[in-house]
Short mmCIF file of C-alpha atoms in Angstrom, two decimals:
data_model
loop_
_atom_site.label_atom_id
_atom_site.label_comp_id
_atom_site.label_asym_id
_atom_site.label_seq_id
_atom_site.Cartn_x
_atom_site.Cartn_y
_atom_site.Cartn_z
CA MET O 8 101.47 -42.45 38.69
CA LYS O 9 99.25 -41.40 35.84
CA LYS O 10 96.23 -43.61 35.25
CA LEU O 11 95.50 -44.78 31.74
CA VAL O 12 92.02 -45.91 30.84
CA VAL O 13 91.70 -48.51 28.12
CA LEU O 14 88.23 -49.31 26.81
CA ILE O 15 87.32 -52.63 25.27
CA ILE O 16 83.81 -53.14 23.99
CA ALA O 17 82.77 -56.44 22.50
CA LEU O 18 79.47 -57.79 21.29
CA SER O 19 79.21 -61.41 20.33
CA MET O 20 76.46 -62.81 18.12
CA ALA O 21 75.97 -65.82 15.94
CA ILE O 22 75.92 -64.44 12.39
CA GLY O 23 74.75 -66.95 9.81
CA GLY O 24 73.69 -70.33 11.11
CA CYS O 25 71.49 -72.81 9.36
CA ALA O 26 67.77 -72.95 9.91
CA SER O 27 67.10 -76.00 12.01
CA MET O 28 65.23 -76.70 15.21
CA GLY O 29 66.56 -79.50 17.29
CA GLY O 30 67.36 -80.83 20.69
CA GLY O 31 70.00 -78.98 22.63
CA LYS O 32 71.17 -78.89 26.20
CA ASP O 33 68.67 -76.11 26.93
CA GLU O 34 65.81 -78.56 26.56
CA GLU O 35 67.24 -80.71 29.35
CA LYS O 36 67.08 -77.98 31.99
CA LYS O 37 64.50 -78.56 34.68
CA ILE O 38 61.36 -76.48 34.29
CA GLU O 39 60.20 -74.83 37.52
CA VAL O 40 56.58 -73.80 38.03
CA ALA O 41 55.55 -71.43 40.81
CA THR O 42 52.10 -71.91 42.35
CA ASP O 43 49.93 -70.19 44.92
CA ASN O 44 46.49 -70.70 46.39
CA LEU O 45 45.65 -73.69 44.20
CA GLU O 46 43.92 -75.50 47.03
CA LYS O 47 41.05 -73.01 46.64
CA VAL O 48 40.11 -74.47 43.27
CA LYS O 49 40.84 -78.12 44.03
CA GLY O 50 37.78 -80.26 43.36
CA ASP O 51 36.13 -77.68 41.08
CA LYS O 52 36.01 -79.59 37.83
CA GLU O 53 33.75 -77.18 35.94
CA VAL O 54 35.39 -73.92 34.89
CA TYR O 55 35.16 -71.10 32.39
CA LEU O 56 38.20 -70.25 30.25
CA GLY O 57 37.99 -66.48 30.25
CA GLN O 58 41.07 -65.83 28.16
CA PHE O 59 43.87 -67.58 26.33
CA SER O 60 46.58 -65.44 24.78
CA VAL O 61 50.06 -65.72 23.29
CA THR O 62 52.33 -62.68 23.20
CA PHE O 63 55.13 -62.83 20.64
CA VAL O 64 58.23 -60.72 21.26
CA VAL O 65 59.43 -59.55 17.84
CA LYS O 66 61.84 -56.77 18.82
CA ASP O 67 64.01 -56.40 21.91
CA LYS O 68 67.13 -54.80 23.37
CA ALA O 69 69.78 -55.90 25.87
CA SER O 70 72.70 -53.97 27.31
CA ALA O 71 75.69 -54.37 29.62
CA THR O 72 77.73 -51.62 31.30
CA SER O 73 81.09 -51.90 33.01
CA GLN O 74 81.99 -49.06 35.37
CA SER O 75 83.48 -48.25 38.74
CA SER O 76 81.43 -48.17 41.92
CA MET O 77 79.15 -45.19 42.48
CA PHE O 78 81.52 -43.77 45.11
CA SER O 79 84.57 -43.84 42.85
CA LYS O 80 85.96 -40.69 41.23
CA ASP O 81 86.67 -42.74 38.13
CA ARG O 82 83.85 -42.08 35.66
CA ALA O 83 85.18 -44.30 32.88
CA TYR O 84 82.86 -46.97 31.49
CA ALA O 85 82.26 -49.35 28.62
CA LYS O 86 78.71 -50.01 27.43
CA ALA O 87 77.50 -52.56 24.90
CA ILE O 88 73.96 -52.49 23.48
CA LEU O 89 72.41 -55.06 21.20
CA LYS O 90 69.06 -54.53 19.47
CA SER O 91 67.40 -57.50 17.80
CA GLU O 92 64.36 -57.98 15.60
CA LEU O 93 62.49 -61.00 14.28
CA LEU O 94 61.52 -60.81 10.60
CA GLY O 95 59.82 -63.17 8.20
CA VAL O 96 57.03 -64.53 10.40
CA PRO O 97 53.62 -63.35 9.14
CA GLU O 98 50.80 -62.58 11.55
CA GLU O 99 48.83 -65.45 10.03
CA THR O 100 51.48 -67.85 11.31
CA MET O 101 51.31 -66.37 14.82
CA GLN O 102 47.52 -66.66 14.79
CA ALA O 103 47.77 -70.32 13.71
CA ILE O 104 50.29 -71.00 16.51
CA THR O 105 47.91 -69.44 19.04
CA ASP O 106 44.94 -71.45 17.79
CA GLU O 107 46.95 -74.68 17.99
CA ALA O 108 48.22 -73.94 21.50
CA TYR O 109 44.65 -73.19 22.63
CA LYS O 110 43.37 -76.51 21.28
CA SER O 111 46.22 -78.30 23.04
CA PHE O 112 45.44 -76.52 26.33
CA VAL O 113 41.73 -77.37 26.17
CA SER O 114 42.43 -81.00 25.24
CA LYS O 115 44.92 -81.49 28.08
CA LEU O 116 42.62 -79.84 30.63
CA LYS O 117 39.68 -82.03 29.59
CA ALA O 118 41.93 -85.11 29.78
CA GLN O 119 42.38 -84.30 33.48
CA GLY O 120 38.62 -84.56 34.02
CA TYR O 121 37.74 -80.88 33.71
CA THR O 122 34.68 -79.51 31.96
CA ILE O 123 35.12 -76.16 30.20
CA ARG O 124 31.80 -74.38 30.21
CA ASN O 125 30.39 -72.64 27.15
CA TYR O 126 32.36 -69.51 26.25
CA SER O 127 29.27 -67.81 24.83
CA ASP O 128 27.56 -68.06 28.23
CA LEU O 129 30.52 -66.19 29.70
CA THR O 130 30.62 -63.44 27.09
CA SER O 131 26.87 -62.90 27.04
CA SER O 132 26.79 -61.99 30.73
CA LYS O 133 26.28 -58.37 31.77
CA ALA O 134 29.56 -58.23 33.71
CA TRP O 135 31.52 -59.37 30.66
CA SER O 136 30.02 -56.68 28.45
CA GLY O 137 31.29 -54.08 30.89
CA MET O 138 34.91 -55.26 30.68
CA ASP O 139 37.39 -53.41 28.46
CA LYS O 140 38.60 -55.30 25.38
CA LEU O 141 41.55 -54.86 23.01
CA GLU O 142 41.77 -55.37 19.28
CA THR O 143 44.04 -58.23 18.23
CA PRO O 144 46.78 -58.61 17.33
CA TYR O 145 47.49 -56.14 20.11
CA GLN O 146 50.66 -54.07 20.02
CA PRO O 147 51.32 -51.79 23.02
CA SER O 148 52.11 -48.18 22.18
CA ALA O 149 55.40 -46.55 23.10
CA VAL O 150 55.51 -45.16 26.64
CA GLY O 151 56.87 -41.62 26.47
CA SER O 152 59.21 -40.03 23.95
CA PHE O 153 62.30 -41.02 25.98
CA PHE O 154 61.90 -44.62 24.79
CA LYS O 155 61.20 -43.88 21.13
CA GLY O 156 63.46 -45.93 18.88
CA ASP O 157 64.55 -48.19 21.72
CA GLN O 158 61.36 -49.84 22.90
CA GLY O 159 60.69 -53.47 22.23
CA LYS O 160 57.76 -54.69 20.21
CA THR O 161 55.24 -57.42 20.96
CA LEU O 162 52.13 -58.77 19.26
CA THR O 163 49.44 -60.50 21.33
CA PHE O 164 46.95 -62.94 19.82
CA THR O 165 43.93 -64.80 21.15
CA PRO O 166 42.22 -67.78 19.52
CA ALA O 167 39.91 -66.84 16.68
CA GLY O 168 36.56 -65.59 17.96
CA THR O 169 37.70 -64.82 21.53
CA ASP O 170 38.34 -61.55 23.35
CA LEU O 171 41.53 -60.01 24.70
CA LEU O 172 40.88 -58.23 27.98
CA VAL O 173 42.68 -55.07 29.07
CA TYR O 174 45.60 -55.87 31.37
CA LYS O 175 45.64 -53.97 34.64
CA SER O 176 48.01 -55.92 36.84
CA TYR O 177 51.55 -55.47 38.12
CA PRO O 178 54.27 -54.90 35.46
CA SER O 179 56.16 -58.17 36.01
CA ALA O 180 53.08 -60.15 35.00
CA PRO O 181 51.45 -58.10 32.22
CA ASN O 182 49.25 -60.99 31.08
CA ALA O 183 47.08 -60.95 34.19
CA VAL O 184 43.60 -59.49 33.83
CA ALA O 185 42.23 -57.09 36.47
CA PRO O 186 41.25 -59.64 39.13
CA TYR O 187 38.26 -57.97 40.76
CA LYS O 188 36.10 -57.83 37.61
CA LEU O 189 36.77 -61.47 36.83
CA ALA O 190 36.09 -62.41 40.45
CA LYS O 191 32.76 -60.61 40.31
CA LEU O 192 31.95 -62.44 37.09
CA ALA O 193 32.92 -65.81 38.62
CA ASP O 194 30.71 -65.00 41.58
CA ASP O 195 27.75 -64.20 39.33
CA LEU O 196 28.15 -67.35 37.25
CA GLY O 197 28.99 -69.66 40.15
CA TYR O 198 32.11 -71.20 38.58
CA PRO O 199 35.85 -70.43 38.66
CA ILE O 200 37.32 -68.54 35.71
CA LEU O 201 40.72 -69.46 34.31
CA THR O 202 43.00 -67.31 32.20
CA ALA O 203 46.05 -68.66 30.37
CA ASN O 204 48.61 -66.19 29.03
CA TYR O 205 51.98 -67.04 27.48
CA ARG O 206 54.86 -64.83 26.32
CA VAL O 207 57.28 -66.16 23.68
CA HIS O 208 60.73 -64.73 22.87
CA PHE O 209 62.81 -65.58 19.82
CA ALA O 210 66.27 -65.34 21.38
CA ASN O 211 68.47 -65.58 24.43
CA MET O 212 70.31 -62.32 25.11
CA SER O 213 72.63 -61.89 28.05
CA GLY O 214 75.28 -59.39 29.08
CA GLN O 215 78.51 -59.67 30.98
CA THR O 216 81.07 -57.12 32.12
CA ASP O 217 84.61 -57.03 33.45
CA ARG O 218 86.82 -54.44 35.11
CA THR O 219 90.52 -55.01 35.77
CA MET O 220 93.43 -52.94 37.00
CA ASP O 221 97.18 -53.34 36.56
CA TYR O 222 98.56 -52.17 39.89
CA ASN O 223 102.04 -51.75 38.41
CA THR O 224 100.98 -49.23 35.79
CA GLY O 225 97.69 -47.93 37.16
CA GLU O 226 96.06 -48.94 33.91
CA ARG O 227 92.39 -49.92 34.08
CA THR O 228 90.45 -51.89 31.54
CA TYR O 229 86.69 -51.95 31.18
CA SER O 230 84.82 -54.38 28.96
CA ALA O 231 81.18 -55.06 28.24
CA GLU O 232 79.64 -57.76 26.10
CA VAL O 233 76.15 -58.76 25.02
CA SER O 234 75.65 -62.23 23.58
CA PHE O 235 72.82 -63.29 21.30
CA GLY O 236 71.58 -66.70 20.27
CA GLN O 237 68.47 -67.95 18.52
CA ALA O 238 66.29 -69.96 20.87
CA ILE O 239 62.54 -70.14 21.28
CA ASN O 240 61.65 -69.56 24.90
CA VAL O 241 58.38 -69.21 26.77
CA GLN O 242 59.19 -66.67 29.45
CA PRO O 243 58.66 -66.75 33.23
CA THR O 244 55.22 -65.67 34.58
CA SER O 245 53.59 -67.37 31.59
CA GLY O 246 50.88 -69.71 32.80
CA ILE O 247 47.44 -69.96 34.39
CA THR O 248 45.59 -67.76 36.86
CA PHE O 249 42.15 -68.36 38.34
CA VAL O 250 39.53 -66.53 40.35
CA LYS O 251 36.71 -68.03 42.37
CA GLY O 252 34.18 -65.49 43.50
CA VAL O 253 34.56 -61.98 44.89
CA SER O 254 36.28 -63.17 48.07
CA SER O 255 39.18 -64.44 45.95
CA THR O 256 40.58 -60.90 45.77
CA PHE O 257 40.52 -60.49 49.54
CA SER O 258 40.70 -63.36 52.06
CA ASN O 259 41.02 -65.89 49.21
CA LYS O 260 43.58 -64.49 46.82
CA THR O 261 43.77 -65.15 43.11
CA GLY O 262 45.66 -68.38 42.46
CA TYR O 263 48.14 -69.23 39.75
CA ALA O 264 50.44 -71.80 38.22
CA GLN O 265 53.14 -69.91 36.29
CA LEU O 266 56.58 -70.62 34.90
CA GLU O 267 59.38 -69.67 37.26
CA THR O 268 62.04 -70.64 34.71
CA PRO O 269 61.73 -70.38 30.93
CA VAL O 270 60.80 -73.25 28.65
CA ILE O 271 63.55 -73.22 26.01
CA ILE O 272 63.73 -74.96 22.66
CA GLY O 273 67.25 -74.50 21.32
CA GLY O 274 68.36 -74.41 17.71
CA ALA O 275 68.36 -71.98 14.81
CA PHE O 276 65.20 -71.23 12.87
CA GLY O 277 66.59 -68.60 10.50
CA GLU O 278 69.58 -66.54 9.42
CA ASN O 279 71.13 -63.79 11.52
CA ALA O 280 72.32 -60.59 9.88
CA ASP O 281 74.16 -57.55 11.23
CA SER O 282 71.75 -54.78 10.29
CA THR O 283 73.51 -51.91 12.07
CA SER O 284 72.80 -48.78 10.03
CA GLY O 285 75.48 -46.50 8.64
CA ALA O 286 74.33 -43.71 10.94
CA GLN O 287 74.64 -45.99 13.97
CA LYS O 288 78.13 -47.10 12.90
CA ALA O 289 79.13 -43.45 12.62
CA ALA O 290 77.72 -42.80 16.10
CA ASN O 291 79.68 -45.78 17.44
CA ALA O 292 82.90 -44.43 15.90
CA PHE O 293 82.25 -40.98 17.39
CA SER O 294 81.60 -42.49 20.82
CA SER O 295 84.85 -44.45 20.62
CA LEU O 296 86.76 -41.32 19.61
CA LEU O 297 85.16 -39.29 22.40
CA GLY O 298 86.03 -42.08 24.81
CA MET O 299 89.71 -41.44 24.27
CA VAL O 300 89.16 -38.12 26.05
CA SER O 301 86.20 -38.75 28.34
CA GLY O 302 87.06 -42.31 29.35
CA GLY O 303 83.57 -43.55 28.49
CA SER O 304 82.37 -45.21 25.34
CA SER O 305 79.41 -47.18 24.06
CA LYS O 306 78.63 -49.29 21.02
CA VAL O 307 75.29 -50.31 19.56
CA THR O 308 74.86 -53.32 17.28
CA GLU O 309 71.61 -54.20 15.52
CA ILE O 310 70.85 -57.74 14.45
CA THR O 311 67.91 -59.17 12.56
CA VAL O 312 66.77 -62.77 12.45
CA ASN O 313 65.30 -63.64 9.08
CA ALA O 314 63.20 -66.60 10.11
CA ASP O 315 61.91 -69.60 8.24
CA PRO O 316 58.27 -69.31 9.39
CA ALA O 317 57.60 -73.06 9.25
CA ILE O 318 60.59 -73.92 11.41
CA TYR O 319 59.85 -71.03 13.80
CA ALA O 320 56.23 -72.21 14.12
CA ARG O 321 57.34 -75.76 14.86
CA GLY O 322 59.66 -74.59 17.62
CA VAL O 323 57.12 -72.26 19.22
CA SER O 324 54.39 -74.91 19.12
CA GLN O 325 56.72 -77.39 20.77
CA ALA O 326 57.62 -74.88 23.49
CA LEU O 327 53.98 -73.94 24.14
CA ASP O 328 52.90 -77.57 24.24
CA LEU O 329 55.56 -78.30 26.84
CA THR O 330 54.47 -75.23 28.79
CA ASN O 331 50.88 -76.47 28.72
CA ASP O 332 52.06 -79.80 30.14
CA GLU O 333 54.01 -78.22 32.99
CA VAL O 334 51.56 -75.56 34.15
CA LEU O 335 48.56 -77.87 33.87
CA LYS O 336 50.36 -80.57 35.82
CA ALA O 337 50.91 -78.09 38.63
CA PHE O 338 47.40 -76.66 38.37
CA THR O 339 45.53 -79.97 38.37
CA SER O 340 47.53 -81.22 41.35
CA GLY O 341 45.88 -78.48 43.37
CA GLU O 342 48.92 -77.90 45.56
#
């Protein structure tokens, strides 16, 4: 029996939507914080705050692909790609959000009985002068020509008058400063050094796929879908790390209190628009036509969120304040 391949590609997104930020079910989800090695800093009530940063995701991509198993002779597939971009939020607003979140963090830490030592004493030390710094707002460069046109975009801010250190840690936690240099600095100064780094996304994007077969006709159907919804979310691995002397990178590892699940504030803060270019639509049509012969097809949709900056700022500040509460609660418990 001849096999017929039918391709179905769907992308769902909320086009339109009023600008409002309000309570949704997402806010009721339990926030999980992962911790490690906090007992090493328990009882140390005087600390330096070596860095506080907020990274804003302003451009991203998600995809979903439906296909047969790698051992199958069937090479048919359906692939859906959604690219999204946040527009309308000036850098001044992001800087103000960062400054506010920093003040909240410092206030909450002091309320727990901690003393934050003078930042100028930290930055005037010889070890600090030897650490690599980045200009803010910091935007990473594209990595290789293969990713050009597809890479996401982020902007990282620190509070006014403070440094952003070069990140040299594992990829899943890019906001972690090279631990040995900070440990050496903590050893020289005689006090633990904290860093707090948060990453904020403007949307929830998720993909799902399906593959079915009609055993009477031999007909197979592949479908792929990427969904998009406005929602401020502080992403996992955002949180606090600390070092306490040189030994903290060896027998006493660096400790942390970081989000294991995102902090989400649901609700729209702007208007969505399908911004797929004419050239991309033509490429989608060609892919669909080619799929009739090859059995594989893909579709790319581009969406922009034209944000109301005041509503966006209110949502992000709320999410960061809640994140401060959760990670500091875990950190100050020392467990």
